[in-house]
Short mmCIF file of C-alpha atoms in Angstrom, two decimals:
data_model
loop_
_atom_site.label_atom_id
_atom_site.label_comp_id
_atom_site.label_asym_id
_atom_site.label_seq_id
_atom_site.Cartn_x
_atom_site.Cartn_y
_atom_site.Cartn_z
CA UNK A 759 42.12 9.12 -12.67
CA UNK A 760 38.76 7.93 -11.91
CA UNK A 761 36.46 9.15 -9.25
CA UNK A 762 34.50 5.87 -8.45
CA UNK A 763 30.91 6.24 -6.49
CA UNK A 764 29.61 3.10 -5.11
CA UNK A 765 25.78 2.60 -3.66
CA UNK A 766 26.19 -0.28 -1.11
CA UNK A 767 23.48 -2.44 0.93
CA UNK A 768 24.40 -5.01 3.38
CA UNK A 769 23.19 -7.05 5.61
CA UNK A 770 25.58 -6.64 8.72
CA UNK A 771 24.45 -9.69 11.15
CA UNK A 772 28.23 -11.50 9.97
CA UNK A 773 30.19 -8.78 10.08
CA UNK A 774 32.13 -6.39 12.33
CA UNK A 775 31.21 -3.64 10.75
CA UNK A 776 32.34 -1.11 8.27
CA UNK A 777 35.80 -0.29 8.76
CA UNK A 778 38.62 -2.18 7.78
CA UNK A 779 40.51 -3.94 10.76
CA UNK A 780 43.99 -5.79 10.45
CA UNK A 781 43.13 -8.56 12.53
CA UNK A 782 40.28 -9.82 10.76
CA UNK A 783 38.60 -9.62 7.12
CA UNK A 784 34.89 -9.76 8.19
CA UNK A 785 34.44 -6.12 7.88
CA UNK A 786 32.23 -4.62 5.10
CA UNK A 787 34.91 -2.48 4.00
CA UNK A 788 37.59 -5.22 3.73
CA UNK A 789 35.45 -7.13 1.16
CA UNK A 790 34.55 -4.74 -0.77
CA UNK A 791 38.60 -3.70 -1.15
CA UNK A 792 39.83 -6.83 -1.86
CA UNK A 793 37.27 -7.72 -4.93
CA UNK A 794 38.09 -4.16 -5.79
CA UNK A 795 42.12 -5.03 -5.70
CA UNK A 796 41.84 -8.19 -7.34
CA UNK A 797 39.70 -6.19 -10.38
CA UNK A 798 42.58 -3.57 -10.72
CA UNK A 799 45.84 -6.09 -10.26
CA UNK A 800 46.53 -2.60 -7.51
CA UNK A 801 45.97 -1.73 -3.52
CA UNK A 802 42.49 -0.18 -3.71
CA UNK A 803 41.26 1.30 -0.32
CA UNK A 804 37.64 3.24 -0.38
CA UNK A 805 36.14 6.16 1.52
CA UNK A 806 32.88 5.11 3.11
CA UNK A 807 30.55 7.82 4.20
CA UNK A 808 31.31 7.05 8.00
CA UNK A 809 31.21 3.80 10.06
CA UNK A 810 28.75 1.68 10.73
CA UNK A 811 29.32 -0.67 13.67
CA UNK A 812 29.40 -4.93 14.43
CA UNK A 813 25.81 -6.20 13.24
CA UNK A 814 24.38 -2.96 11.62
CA UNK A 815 22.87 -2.62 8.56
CA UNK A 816 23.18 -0.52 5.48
CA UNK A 817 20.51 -0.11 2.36
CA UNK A 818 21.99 3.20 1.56
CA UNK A 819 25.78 3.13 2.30
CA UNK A 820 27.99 5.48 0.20
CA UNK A 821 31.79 5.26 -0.76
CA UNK A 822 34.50 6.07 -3.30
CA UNK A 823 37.54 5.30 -4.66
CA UNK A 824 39.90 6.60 -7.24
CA UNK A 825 41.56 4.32 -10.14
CA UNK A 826 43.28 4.81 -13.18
CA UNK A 827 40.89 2.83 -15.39
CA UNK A 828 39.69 1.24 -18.56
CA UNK A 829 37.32 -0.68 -17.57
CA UNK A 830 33.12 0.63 -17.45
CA UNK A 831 31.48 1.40 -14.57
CA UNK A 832 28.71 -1.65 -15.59
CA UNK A 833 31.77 -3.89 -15.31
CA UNK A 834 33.08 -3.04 -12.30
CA UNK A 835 29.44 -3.16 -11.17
CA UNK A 836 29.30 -7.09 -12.43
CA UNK A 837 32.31 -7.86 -11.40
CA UNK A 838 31.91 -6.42 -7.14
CA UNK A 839 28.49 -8.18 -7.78
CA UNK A 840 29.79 -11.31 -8.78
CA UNK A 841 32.68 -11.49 -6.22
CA UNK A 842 31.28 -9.75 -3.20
CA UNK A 843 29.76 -12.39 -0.42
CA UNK A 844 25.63 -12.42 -0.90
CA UNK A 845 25.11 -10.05 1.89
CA UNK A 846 27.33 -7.40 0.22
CA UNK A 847 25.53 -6.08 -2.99
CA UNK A 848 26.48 -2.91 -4.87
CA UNK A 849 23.50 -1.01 -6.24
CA UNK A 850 25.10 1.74 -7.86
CA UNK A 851 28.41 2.80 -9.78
CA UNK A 852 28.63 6.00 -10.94
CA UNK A 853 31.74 8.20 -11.85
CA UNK A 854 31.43 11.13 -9.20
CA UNK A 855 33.65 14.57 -9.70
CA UNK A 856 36.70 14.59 -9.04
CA UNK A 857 37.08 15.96 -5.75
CA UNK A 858 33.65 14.27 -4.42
CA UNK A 859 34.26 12.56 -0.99
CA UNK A 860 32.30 10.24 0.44
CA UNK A 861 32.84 11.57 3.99
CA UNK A 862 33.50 15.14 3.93
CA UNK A 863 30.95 16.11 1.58
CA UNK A 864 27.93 14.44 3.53
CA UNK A 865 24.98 16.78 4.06
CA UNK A 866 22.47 14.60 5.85
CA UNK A 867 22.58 10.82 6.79
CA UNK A 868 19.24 8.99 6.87
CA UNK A 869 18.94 6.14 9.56
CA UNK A 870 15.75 3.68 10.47
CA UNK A 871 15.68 1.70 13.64
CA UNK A 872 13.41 -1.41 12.91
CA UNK A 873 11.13 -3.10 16.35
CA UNK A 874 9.09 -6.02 16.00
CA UNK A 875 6.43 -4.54 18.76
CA UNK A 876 4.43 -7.71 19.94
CA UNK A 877 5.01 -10.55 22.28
CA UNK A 878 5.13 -13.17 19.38
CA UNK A 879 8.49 -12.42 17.69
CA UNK A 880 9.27 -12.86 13.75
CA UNK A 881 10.94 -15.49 12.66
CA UNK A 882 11.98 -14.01 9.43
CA UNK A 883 12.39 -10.48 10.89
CA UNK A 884 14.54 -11.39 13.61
CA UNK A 885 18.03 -10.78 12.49
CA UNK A 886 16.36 -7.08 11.04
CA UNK A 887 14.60 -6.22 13.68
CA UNK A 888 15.05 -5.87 17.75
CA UNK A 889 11.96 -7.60 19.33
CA UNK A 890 10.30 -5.59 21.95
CA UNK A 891 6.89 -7.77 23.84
CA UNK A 892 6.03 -5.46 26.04
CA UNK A 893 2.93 -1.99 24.71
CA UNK A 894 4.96 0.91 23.93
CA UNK A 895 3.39 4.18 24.06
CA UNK A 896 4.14 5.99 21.13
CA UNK A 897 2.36 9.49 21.70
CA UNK A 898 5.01 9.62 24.64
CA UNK A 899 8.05 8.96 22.67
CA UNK A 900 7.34 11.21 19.52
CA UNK A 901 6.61 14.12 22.55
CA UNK A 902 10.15 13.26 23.94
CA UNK A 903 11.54 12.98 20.27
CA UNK A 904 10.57 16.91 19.91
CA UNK A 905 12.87 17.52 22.61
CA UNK A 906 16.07 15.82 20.29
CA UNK A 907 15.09 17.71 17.10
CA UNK A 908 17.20 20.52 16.60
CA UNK A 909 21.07 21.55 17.50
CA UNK A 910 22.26 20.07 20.53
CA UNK A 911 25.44 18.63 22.07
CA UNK A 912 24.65 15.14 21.92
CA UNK A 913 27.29 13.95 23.49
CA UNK A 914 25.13 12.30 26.40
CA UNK A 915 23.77 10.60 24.15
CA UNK A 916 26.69 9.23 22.60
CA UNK A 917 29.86 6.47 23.23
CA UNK A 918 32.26 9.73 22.74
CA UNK A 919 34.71 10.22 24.55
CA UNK A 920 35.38 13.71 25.60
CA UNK A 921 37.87 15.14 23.06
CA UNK A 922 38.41 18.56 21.36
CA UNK A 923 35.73 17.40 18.39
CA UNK A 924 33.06 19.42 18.32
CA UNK A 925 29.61 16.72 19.82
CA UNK A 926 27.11 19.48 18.31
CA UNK A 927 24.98 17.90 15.70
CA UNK A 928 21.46 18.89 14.28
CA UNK A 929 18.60 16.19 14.17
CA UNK A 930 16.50 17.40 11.40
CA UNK A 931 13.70 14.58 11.77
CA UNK A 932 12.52 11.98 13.62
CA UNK A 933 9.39 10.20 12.81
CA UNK A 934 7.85 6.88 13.71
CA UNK A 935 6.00 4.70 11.54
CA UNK A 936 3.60 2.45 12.89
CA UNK A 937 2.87 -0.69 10.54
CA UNK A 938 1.05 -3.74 11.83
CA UNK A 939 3.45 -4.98 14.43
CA UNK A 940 6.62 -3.37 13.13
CA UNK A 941 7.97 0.24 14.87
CA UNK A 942 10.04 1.86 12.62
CA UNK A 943 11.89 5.11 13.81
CA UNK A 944 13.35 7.37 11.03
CA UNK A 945 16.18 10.04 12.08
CA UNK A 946 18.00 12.20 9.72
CA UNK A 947 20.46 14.65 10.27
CA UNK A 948 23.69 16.16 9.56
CA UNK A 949 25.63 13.43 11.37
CA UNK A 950 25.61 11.29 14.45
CA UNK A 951 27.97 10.43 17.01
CA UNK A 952 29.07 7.17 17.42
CA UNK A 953 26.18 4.91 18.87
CA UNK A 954 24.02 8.08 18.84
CA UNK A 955 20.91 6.70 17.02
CA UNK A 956 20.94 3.55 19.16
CA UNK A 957 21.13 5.28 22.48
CA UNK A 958 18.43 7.56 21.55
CA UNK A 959 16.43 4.28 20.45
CA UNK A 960 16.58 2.84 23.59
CA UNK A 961 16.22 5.97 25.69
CA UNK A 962 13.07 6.50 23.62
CA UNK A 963 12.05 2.83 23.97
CA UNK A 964 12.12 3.25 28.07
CA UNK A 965 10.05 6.26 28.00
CA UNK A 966 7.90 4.72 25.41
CA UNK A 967 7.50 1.66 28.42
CA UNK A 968 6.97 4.31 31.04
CA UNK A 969 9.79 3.30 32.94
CA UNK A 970 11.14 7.14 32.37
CA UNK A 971 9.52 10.40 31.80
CA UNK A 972 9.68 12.49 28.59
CA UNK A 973 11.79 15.34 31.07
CA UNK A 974 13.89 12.52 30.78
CA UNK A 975 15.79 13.49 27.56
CA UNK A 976 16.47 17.16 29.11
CA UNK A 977 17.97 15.27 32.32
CA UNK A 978 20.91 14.01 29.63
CA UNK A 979 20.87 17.15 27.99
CA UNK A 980 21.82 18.68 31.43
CA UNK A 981 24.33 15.80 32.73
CA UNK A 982 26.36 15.10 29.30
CA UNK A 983 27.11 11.71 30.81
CA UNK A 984 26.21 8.88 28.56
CA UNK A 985 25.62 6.79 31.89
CA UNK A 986 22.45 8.78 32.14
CA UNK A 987 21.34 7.84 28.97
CA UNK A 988 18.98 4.20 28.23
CA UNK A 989 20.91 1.13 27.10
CA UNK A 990 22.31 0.87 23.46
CA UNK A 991 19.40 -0.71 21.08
CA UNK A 992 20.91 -3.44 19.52
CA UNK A 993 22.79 -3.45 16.35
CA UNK A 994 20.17 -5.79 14.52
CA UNK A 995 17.35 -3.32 14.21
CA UNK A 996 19.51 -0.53 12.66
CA UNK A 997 19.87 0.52 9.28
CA UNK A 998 21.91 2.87 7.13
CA UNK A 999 19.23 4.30 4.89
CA UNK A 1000 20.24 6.95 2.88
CA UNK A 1001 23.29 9.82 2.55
CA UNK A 1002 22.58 13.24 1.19
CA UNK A 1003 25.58 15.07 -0.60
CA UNK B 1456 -7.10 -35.88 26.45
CA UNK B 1457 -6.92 -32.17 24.96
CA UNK B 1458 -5.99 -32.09 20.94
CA UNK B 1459 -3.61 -28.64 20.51
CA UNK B 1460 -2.89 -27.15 17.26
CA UNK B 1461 -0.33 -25.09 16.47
CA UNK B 1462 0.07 -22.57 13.45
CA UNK B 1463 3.94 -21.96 12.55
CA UNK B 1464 5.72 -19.91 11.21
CA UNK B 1465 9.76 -20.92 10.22
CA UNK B 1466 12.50 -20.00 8.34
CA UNK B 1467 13.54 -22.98 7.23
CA UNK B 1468 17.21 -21.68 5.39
CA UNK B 1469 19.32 -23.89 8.48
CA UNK B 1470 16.79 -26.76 8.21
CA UNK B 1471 16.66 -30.71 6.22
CA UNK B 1472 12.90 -30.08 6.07
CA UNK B 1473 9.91 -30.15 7.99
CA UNK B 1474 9.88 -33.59 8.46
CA UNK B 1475 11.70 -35.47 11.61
CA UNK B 1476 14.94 -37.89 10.99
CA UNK B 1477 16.48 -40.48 13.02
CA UNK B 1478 20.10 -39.26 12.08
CA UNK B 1479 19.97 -35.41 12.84
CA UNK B 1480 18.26 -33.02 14.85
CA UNK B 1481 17.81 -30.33 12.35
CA UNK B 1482 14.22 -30.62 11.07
CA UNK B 1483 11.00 -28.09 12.08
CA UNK B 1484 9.41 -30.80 13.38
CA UNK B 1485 12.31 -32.36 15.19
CA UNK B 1486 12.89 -29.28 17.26
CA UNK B 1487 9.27 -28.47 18.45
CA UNK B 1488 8.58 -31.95 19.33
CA UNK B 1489 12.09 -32.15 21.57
CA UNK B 1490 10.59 -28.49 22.98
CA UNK B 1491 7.34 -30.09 23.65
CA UNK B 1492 8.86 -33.54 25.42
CA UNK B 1493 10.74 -31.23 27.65
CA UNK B 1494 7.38 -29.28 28.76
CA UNK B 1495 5.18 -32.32 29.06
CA UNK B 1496 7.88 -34.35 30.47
CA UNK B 1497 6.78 -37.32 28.35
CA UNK B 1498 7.57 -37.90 24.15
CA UNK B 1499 5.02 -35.68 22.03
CA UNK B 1500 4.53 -36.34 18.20
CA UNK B 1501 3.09 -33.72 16.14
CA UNK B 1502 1.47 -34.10 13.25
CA UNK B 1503 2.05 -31.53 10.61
CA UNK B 1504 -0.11 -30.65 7.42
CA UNK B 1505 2.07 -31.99 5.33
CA UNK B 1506 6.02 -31.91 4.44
CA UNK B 1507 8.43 -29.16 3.81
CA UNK B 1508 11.37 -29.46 2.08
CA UNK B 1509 14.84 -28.94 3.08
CA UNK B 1510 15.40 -24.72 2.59
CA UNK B 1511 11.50 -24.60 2.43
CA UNK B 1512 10.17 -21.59 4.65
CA UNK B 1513 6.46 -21.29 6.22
CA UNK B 1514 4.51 -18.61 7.80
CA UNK B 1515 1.01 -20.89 8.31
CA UNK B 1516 2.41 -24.55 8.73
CA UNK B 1517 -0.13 -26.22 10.96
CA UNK B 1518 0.48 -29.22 13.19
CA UNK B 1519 -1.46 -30.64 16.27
CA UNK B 1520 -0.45 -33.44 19.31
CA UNK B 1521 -2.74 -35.15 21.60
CA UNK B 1522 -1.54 -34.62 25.26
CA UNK B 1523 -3.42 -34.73 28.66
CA UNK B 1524 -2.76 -31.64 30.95
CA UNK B 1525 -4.06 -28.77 33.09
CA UNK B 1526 -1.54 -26.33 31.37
CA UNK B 1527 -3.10 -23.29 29.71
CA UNK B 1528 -3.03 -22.81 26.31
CA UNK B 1529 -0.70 -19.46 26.48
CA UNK B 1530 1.33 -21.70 29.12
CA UNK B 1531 1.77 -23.67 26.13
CA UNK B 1532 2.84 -20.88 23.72
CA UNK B 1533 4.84 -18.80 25.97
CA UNK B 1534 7.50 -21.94 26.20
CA UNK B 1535 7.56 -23.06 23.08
CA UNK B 1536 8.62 -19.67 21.66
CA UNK B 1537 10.82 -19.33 24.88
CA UNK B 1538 12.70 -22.35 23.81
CA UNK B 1539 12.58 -22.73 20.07
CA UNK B 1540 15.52 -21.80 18.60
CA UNK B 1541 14.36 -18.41 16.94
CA UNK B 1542 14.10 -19.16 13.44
CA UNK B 1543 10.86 -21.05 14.52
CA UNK B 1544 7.51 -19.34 16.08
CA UNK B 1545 4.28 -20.45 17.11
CA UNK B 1546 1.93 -18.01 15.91
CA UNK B 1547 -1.18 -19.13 17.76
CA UNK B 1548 -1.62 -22.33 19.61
CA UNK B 1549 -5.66 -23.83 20.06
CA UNK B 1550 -7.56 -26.12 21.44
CA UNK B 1551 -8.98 -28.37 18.21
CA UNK B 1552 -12.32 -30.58 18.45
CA UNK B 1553 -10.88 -34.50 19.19
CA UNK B 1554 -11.14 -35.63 15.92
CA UNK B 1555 -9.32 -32.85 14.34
CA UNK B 1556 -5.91 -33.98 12.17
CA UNK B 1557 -3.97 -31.68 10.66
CA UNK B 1558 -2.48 -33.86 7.18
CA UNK B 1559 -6.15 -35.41 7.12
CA UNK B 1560 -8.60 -32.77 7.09
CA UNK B 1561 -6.63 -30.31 4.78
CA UNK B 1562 -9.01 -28.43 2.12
CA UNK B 1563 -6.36 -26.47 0.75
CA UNK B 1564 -3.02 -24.99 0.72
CA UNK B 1565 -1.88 -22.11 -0.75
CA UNK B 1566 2.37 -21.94 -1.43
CA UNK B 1567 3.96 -18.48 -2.64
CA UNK B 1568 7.02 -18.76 -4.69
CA UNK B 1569 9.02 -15.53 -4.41
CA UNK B 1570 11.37 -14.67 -7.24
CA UNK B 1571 13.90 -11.07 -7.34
CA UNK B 1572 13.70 -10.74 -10.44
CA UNK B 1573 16.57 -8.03 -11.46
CA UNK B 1574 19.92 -8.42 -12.55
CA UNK B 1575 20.80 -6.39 -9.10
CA UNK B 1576 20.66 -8.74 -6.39
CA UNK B 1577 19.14 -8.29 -3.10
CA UNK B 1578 21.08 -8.54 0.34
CA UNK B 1579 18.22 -8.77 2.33
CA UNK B 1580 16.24 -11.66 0.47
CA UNK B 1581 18.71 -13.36 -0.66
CA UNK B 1582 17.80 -15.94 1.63
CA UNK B 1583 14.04 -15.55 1.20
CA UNK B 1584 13.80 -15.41 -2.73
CA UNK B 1585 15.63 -16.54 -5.97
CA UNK B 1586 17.27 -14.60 -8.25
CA UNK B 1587 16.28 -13.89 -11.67
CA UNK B 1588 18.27 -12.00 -13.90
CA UNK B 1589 16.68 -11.72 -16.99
CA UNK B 1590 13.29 -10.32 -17.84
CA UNK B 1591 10.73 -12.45 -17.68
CA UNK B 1592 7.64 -11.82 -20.10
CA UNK B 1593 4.69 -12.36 -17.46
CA UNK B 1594 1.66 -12.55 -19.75
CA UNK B 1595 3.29 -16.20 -21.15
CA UNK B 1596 3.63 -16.90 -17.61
CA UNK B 1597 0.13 -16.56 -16.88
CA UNK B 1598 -1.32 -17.90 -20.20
CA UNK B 1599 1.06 -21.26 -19.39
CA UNK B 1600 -0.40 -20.85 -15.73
CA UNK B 1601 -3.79 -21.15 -17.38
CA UNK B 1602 -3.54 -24.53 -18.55
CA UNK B 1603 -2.37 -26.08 -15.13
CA UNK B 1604 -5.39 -24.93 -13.29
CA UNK B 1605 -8.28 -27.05 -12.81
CA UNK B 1606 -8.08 -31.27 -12.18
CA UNK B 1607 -4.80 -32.91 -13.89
CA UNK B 1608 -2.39 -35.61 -13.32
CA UNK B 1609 0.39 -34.06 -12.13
CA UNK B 1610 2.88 -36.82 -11.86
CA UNK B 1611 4.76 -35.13 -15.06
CA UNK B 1612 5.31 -31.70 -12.68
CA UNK B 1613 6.32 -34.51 -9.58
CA UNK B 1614 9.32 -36.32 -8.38
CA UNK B 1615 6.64 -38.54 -7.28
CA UNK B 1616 7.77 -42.79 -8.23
CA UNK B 1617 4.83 -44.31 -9.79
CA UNK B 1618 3.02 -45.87 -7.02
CA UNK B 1619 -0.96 -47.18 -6.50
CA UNK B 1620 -1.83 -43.67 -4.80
CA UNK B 1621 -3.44 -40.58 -6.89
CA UNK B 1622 -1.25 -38.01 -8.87
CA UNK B 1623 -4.67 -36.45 -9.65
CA UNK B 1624 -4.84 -32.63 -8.05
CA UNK B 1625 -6.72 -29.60 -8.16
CA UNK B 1626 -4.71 -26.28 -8.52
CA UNK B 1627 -7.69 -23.51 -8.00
CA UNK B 1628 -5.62 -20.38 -8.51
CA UNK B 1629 -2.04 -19.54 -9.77
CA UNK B 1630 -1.73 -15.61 -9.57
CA UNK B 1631 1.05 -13.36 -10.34
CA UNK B 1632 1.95 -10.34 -7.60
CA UNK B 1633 4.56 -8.03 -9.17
CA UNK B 1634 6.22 -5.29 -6.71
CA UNK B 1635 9.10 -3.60 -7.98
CA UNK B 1636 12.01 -5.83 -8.09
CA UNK B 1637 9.60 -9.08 -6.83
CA UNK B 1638 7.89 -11.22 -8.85
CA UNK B 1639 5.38 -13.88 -6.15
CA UNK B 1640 3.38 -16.39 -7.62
CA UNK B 1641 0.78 -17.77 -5.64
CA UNK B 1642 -0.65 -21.22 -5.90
CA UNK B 1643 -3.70 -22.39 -4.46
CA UNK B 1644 -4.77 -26.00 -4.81
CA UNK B 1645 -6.27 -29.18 -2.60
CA UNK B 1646 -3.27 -30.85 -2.49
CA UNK B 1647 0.47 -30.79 -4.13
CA UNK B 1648 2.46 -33.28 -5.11
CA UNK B 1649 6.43 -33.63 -3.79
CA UNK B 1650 8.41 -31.01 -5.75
CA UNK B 1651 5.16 -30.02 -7.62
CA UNK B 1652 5.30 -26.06 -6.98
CA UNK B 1653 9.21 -26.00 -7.38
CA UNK B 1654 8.88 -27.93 -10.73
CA UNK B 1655 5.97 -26.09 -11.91
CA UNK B 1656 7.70 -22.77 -11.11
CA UNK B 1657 10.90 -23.86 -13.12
CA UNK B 1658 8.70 -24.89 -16.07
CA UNK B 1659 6.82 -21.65 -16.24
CA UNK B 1660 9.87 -19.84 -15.89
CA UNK B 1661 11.61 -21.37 -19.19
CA UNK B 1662 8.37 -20.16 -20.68
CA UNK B 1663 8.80 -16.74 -19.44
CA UNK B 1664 12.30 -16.89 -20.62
CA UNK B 1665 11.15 -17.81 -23.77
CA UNK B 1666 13.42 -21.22 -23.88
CA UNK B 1667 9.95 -22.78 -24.08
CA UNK B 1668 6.46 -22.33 -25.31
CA UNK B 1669 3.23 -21.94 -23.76
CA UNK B 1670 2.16 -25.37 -25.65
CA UNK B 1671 5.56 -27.38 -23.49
CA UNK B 1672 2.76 -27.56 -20.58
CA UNK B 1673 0.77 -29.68 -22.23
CA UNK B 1674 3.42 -31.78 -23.73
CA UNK B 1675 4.92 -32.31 -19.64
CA UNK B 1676 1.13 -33.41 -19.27
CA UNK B 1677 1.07 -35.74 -22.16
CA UNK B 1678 4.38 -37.46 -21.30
CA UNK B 1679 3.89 -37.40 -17.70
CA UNK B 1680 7.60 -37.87 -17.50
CA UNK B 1681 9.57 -35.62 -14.31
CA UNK B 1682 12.48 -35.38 -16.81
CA UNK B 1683 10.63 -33.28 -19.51
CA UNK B 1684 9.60 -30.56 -16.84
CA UNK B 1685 11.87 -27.74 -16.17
CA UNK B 1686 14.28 -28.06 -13.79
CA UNK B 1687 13.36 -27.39 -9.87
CA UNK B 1688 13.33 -23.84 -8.89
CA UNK B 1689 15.72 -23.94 -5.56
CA UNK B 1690 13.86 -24.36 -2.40
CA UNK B 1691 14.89 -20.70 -0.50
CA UNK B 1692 12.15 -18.97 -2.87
CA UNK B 1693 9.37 -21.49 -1.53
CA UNK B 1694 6.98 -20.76 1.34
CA UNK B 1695 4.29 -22.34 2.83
CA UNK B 1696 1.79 -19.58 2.89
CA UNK B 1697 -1.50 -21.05 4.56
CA UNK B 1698 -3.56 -24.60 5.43
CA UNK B 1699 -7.11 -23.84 5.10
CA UNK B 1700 -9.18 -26.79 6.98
#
């Protein structure tokens, strides 16, 4: 058997995401198995580092799969290239150890959240980008990012439900690069909650329009209610960069 | 009367081309002039610089329209980006002198033909480039680039019919940008013939293949044929870069 490490990038504006779903074979992860099935003549099903959700983007995604193979790793590469939609390209194949895992074995997941900052939008940016017209004061929402960096319970910040899994995750990093009339926001950390770097996006984004204070992010520290929290940024402008093992 | 130009910017992947038709609504122009009859409340032409083909993309197309009205100029601008469909923008809309016409009083244009150029595709400009494979050997590029600068008959590098009006143009500049994975070249000229960029691009790209020699431009000039030149690069890599007046 075959450890098989893929390095994916897709561009998520027709899809519902990563995971596999029964009722429907627009997902990310469907794709990829089937091309993957129909190269082996056998059921293949991958591990992808984690989720990504309807409309988000991936440079960086990470998955594997094992198979009892022949075949080199530059022809499966051709061959996923060849049959996988446009907006699905594989980067990388690699033959990983054998008990790598895509998900358990993350150490830090790299994410940027892309804003075309001016009033005249992009018409080539638009589906990559979430287009805020309105000044944004940056000195305000790097302060208030401080407040995020570290280990917290996220959970306010987050579409979890309350469960018995742990919402404690550490935010290593999260920096903002300013270039021309594009906002990028890079966060890296061990691992985010499910719509995590979005609602901190657009929490930032209101303080960042003064429509909230920076004490704001230690008001949803304190409540743990995601009601608290700004509205989700939206899919488009979020990308899976990079994940550490 | 007030003369109002506008500087565009479009991806033009869901498009048939700049230019309007009777028998469908999807053209550049078709759209911004149904946008502008709506605001003035009477039919607007525009005038662009000059065509685009179908797939074609711009980020400085100029146009202008005559039109009497107290409306301000950011009046203007604020609806047409408010209800063109978002693969168009208006960059900057003026106020020209009267006598100002935007496919008359062209100097120059410059087009930038944008070619991902590795046997790894790309996700995200898939749409916005076109992919080359194999390595291409530049420096023949760009000695072959040599001979087409300065005054020529194109009609060989056309899909232009012979007709009673000039082939004659003047490419200034044909430069090569390589970054990474992208190869751009950029052509700067008075005036280019239909297809002429697209051809010429296919044609320097069997040189830099090696299929051809540097010495096939000058037979394409002696024949002044369309079917000796190399075959039309598609139109997704294309973009009209800038009008200069």
């Amino acid at each position: 058997m075959k450890n098989i490490k893929l390095l994916i990038e897709y561009d998520g504006s027709r899809y519902k995401g990563w995971q596999r779903l029964k009722d429907s074979d627009m997902t990310i992860q469907g794709k990829i198995e089937s091309v993957l099935t129909e190269l082996f003549s056998r059921p293949i099903e991958i591990i992808g580092s984690g989720r990504t959700d309807a409309g988000v983007h991936a440079r960086g995604q990470v998955a594997n799969f094992t198979v009892k193979t022949e075949k080199s790793l530059l022809e499966i590469h051709k061959y996923l290239n060849h049959y996988l939609p446009q907006d699905i390209v594989v980067k990388e194949v690699s033959e990983a150890p054998e008990r790598f895992h895509s998900q358990y074995n993350v150490k830090k997941k790299k994410y940027v959240y892309c804003i075309w900052n001016h009033w005249i939008p992009s018409a080539f940016n638009r589906k990559y980008s979430y287009n805020v017209p309105e000044h944004l004061n940056i000195e305000l929402m790097e302060e208030a990012a401080n407040l995020l960096i570290g280990t917290h319970d996220f959970i306010g910040f987050s579409s979890v439900k309350k469960s018995n899994k742990s919402t404690v995750r550490t935010i290593e990093e999260i920096s903002f690069i300013k270039e021309d009339k594009v906002l990028k926001i890079v966060f890296v950390g061990d691992g985010f909650l499910h719509n995590m770097v979005r609602i901190i996006v657009g929490t930032l984004l209101e303080i960042g329009l003064k429509e909230k204070k920076v004490s704001y992010i230690n008001e949803i520290f304190e409540s743990k209610t995601r009601s608290i929290a700004g509205k989700t940024a939206p899919a488009q402008g979020l990308f899976l960069e990079e994940v550490t093992y």
